[in-house]
Coordinates of C-alpha atoms in Angstrom, one line a residue:
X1 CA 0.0 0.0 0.0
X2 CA 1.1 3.6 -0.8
X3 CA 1.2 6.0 1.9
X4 CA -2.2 7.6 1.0
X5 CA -3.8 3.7 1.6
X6 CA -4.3 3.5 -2.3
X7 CA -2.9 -0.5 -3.2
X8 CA 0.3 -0.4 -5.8
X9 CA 0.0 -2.9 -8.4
X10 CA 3.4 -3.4 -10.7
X11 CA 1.2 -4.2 -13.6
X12 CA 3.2 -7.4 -13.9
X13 CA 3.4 -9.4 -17.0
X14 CA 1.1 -8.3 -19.2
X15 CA 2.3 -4.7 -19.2
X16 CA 5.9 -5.5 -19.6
X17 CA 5.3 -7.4 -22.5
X18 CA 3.6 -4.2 -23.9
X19 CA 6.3 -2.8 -23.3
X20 CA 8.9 -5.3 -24.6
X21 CA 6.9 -5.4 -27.9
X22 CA 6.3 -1.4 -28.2
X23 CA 10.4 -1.6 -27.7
X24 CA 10.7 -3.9 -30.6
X25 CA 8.1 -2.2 -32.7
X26 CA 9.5 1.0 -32.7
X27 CA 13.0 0.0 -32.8
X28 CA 14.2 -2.6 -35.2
X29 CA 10.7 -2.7 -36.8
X30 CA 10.5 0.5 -37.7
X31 CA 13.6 0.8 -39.0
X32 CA 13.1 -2.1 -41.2
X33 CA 9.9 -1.1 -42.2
X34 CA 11.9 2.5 -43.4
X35 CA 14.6 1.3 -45.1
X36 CA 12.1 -1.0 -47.2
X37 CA 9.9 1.6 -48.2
X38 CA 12.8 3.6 -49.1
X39 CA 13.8 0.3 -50.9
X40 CA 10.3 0.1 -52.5
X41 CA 9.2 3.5 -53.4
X42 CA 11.5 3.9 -57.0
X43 CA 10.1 0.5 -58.1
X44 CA 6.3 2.0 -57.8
X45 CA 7.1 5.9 -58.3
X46 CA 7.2 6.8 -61.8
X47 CA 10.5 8.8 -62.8
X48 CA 10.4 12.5 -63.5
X49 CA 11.2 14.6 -66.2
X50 CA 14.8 14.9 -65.0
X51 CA 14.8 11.2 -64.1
X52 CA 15.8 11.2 -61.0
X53 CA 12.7 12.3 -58.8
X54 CA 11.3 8.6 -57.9
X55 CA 15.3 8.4 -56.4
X56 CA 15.1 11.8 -54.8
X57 CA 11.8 11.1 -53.2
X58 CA 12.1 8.7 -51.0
X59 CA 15.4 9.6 -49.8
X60 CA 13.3 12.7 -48.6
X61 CA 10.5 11.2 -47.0
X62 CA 12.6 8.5 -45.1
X63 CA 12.6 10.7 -41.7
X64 CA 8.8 11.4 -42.2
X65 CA 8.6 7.0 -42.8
X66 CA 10.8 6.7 -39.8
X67 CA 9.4 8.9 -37.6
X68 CA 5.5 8.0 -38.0
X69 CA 6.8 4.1 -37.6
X70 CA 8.8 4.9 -34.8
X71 CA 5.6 7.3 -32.7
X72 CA 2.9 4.6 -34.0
X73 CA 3.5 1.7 -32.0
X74 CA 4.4 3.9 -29.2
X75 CA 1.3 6.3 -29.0
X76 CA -1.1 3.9 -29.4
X77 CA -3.0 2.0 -26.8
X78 CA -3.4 -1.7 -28.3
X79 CA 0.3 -2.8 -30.0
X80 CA -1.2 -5.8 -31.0
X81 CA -2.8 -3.7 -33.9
X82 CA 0.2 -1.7 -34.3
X83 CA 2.0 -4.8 -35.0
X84 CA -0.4 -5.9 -37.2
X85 CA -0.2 -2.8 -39.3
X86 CA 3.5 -2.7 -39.7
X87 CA 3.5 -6.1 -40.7
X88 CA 1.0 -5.8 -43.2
X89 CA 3.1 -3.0 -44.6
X90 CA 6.2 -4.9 -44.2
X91 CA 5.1 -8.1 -46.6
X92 CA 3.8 -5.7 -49.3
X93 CA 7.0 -3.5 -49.2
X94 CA 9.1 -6.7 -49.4
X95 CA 7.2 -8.4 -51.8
X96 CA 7.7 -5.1 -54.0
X97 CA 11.1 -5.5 -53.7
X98 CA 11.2 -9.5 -53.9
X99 CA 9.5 -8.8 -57.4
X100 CA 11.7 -6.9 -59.0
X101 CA 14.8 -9.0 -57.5
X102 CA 13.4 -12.2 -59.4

């Protein structure tokens, strides 16, 4: 008990695994999840007139890829869903890139 008589609970399992997997999701997830998109994007951009704009691209929006990866599966309240979101994402990205490798 806590000294205004209020019980303490630690949380205990359930919330450290939250934790563990908001860890991983915005870690090595999101990382992998931005470097494939990044990957991915000049496959499914068109080139520009200069031909170099579906390069240029996505080397500019990998901090904005990063960063909503990274505060997704952190802000949210269920990570199961955030996890199933960034895989969904991650298996169409790589099978972008698995495409035009074969």
């Amino acid at each position: 008990m806590t000294r205004d008589g209020a019980t303490s609970t630690d949380g205990g399992w359930f919330e450290r695994r939250a934790a563990v997997a908001r860890a991983l999701l915005a870690g090595p997830v999101a990382l992998l999840l931005a470097v494939l998109s990044m990957a991915a994007a000049p496959l499914v951009l068109p080139p520009g007139r200069g031909g170099v704009d579906h390069l240029v691209l996505p080397v500019v929006a990998f901090p904005l890829i990063w960063a909503a990866a990274v505060l997704y599966p952190v802000m949210t309240a269920r990570p199961g869903r955030a996890a199933a979101a960034m895989g969904a994402i991650l298996a169409l990205e790589l099978a972008i890139v698995m495409s035009a490798l074969l």
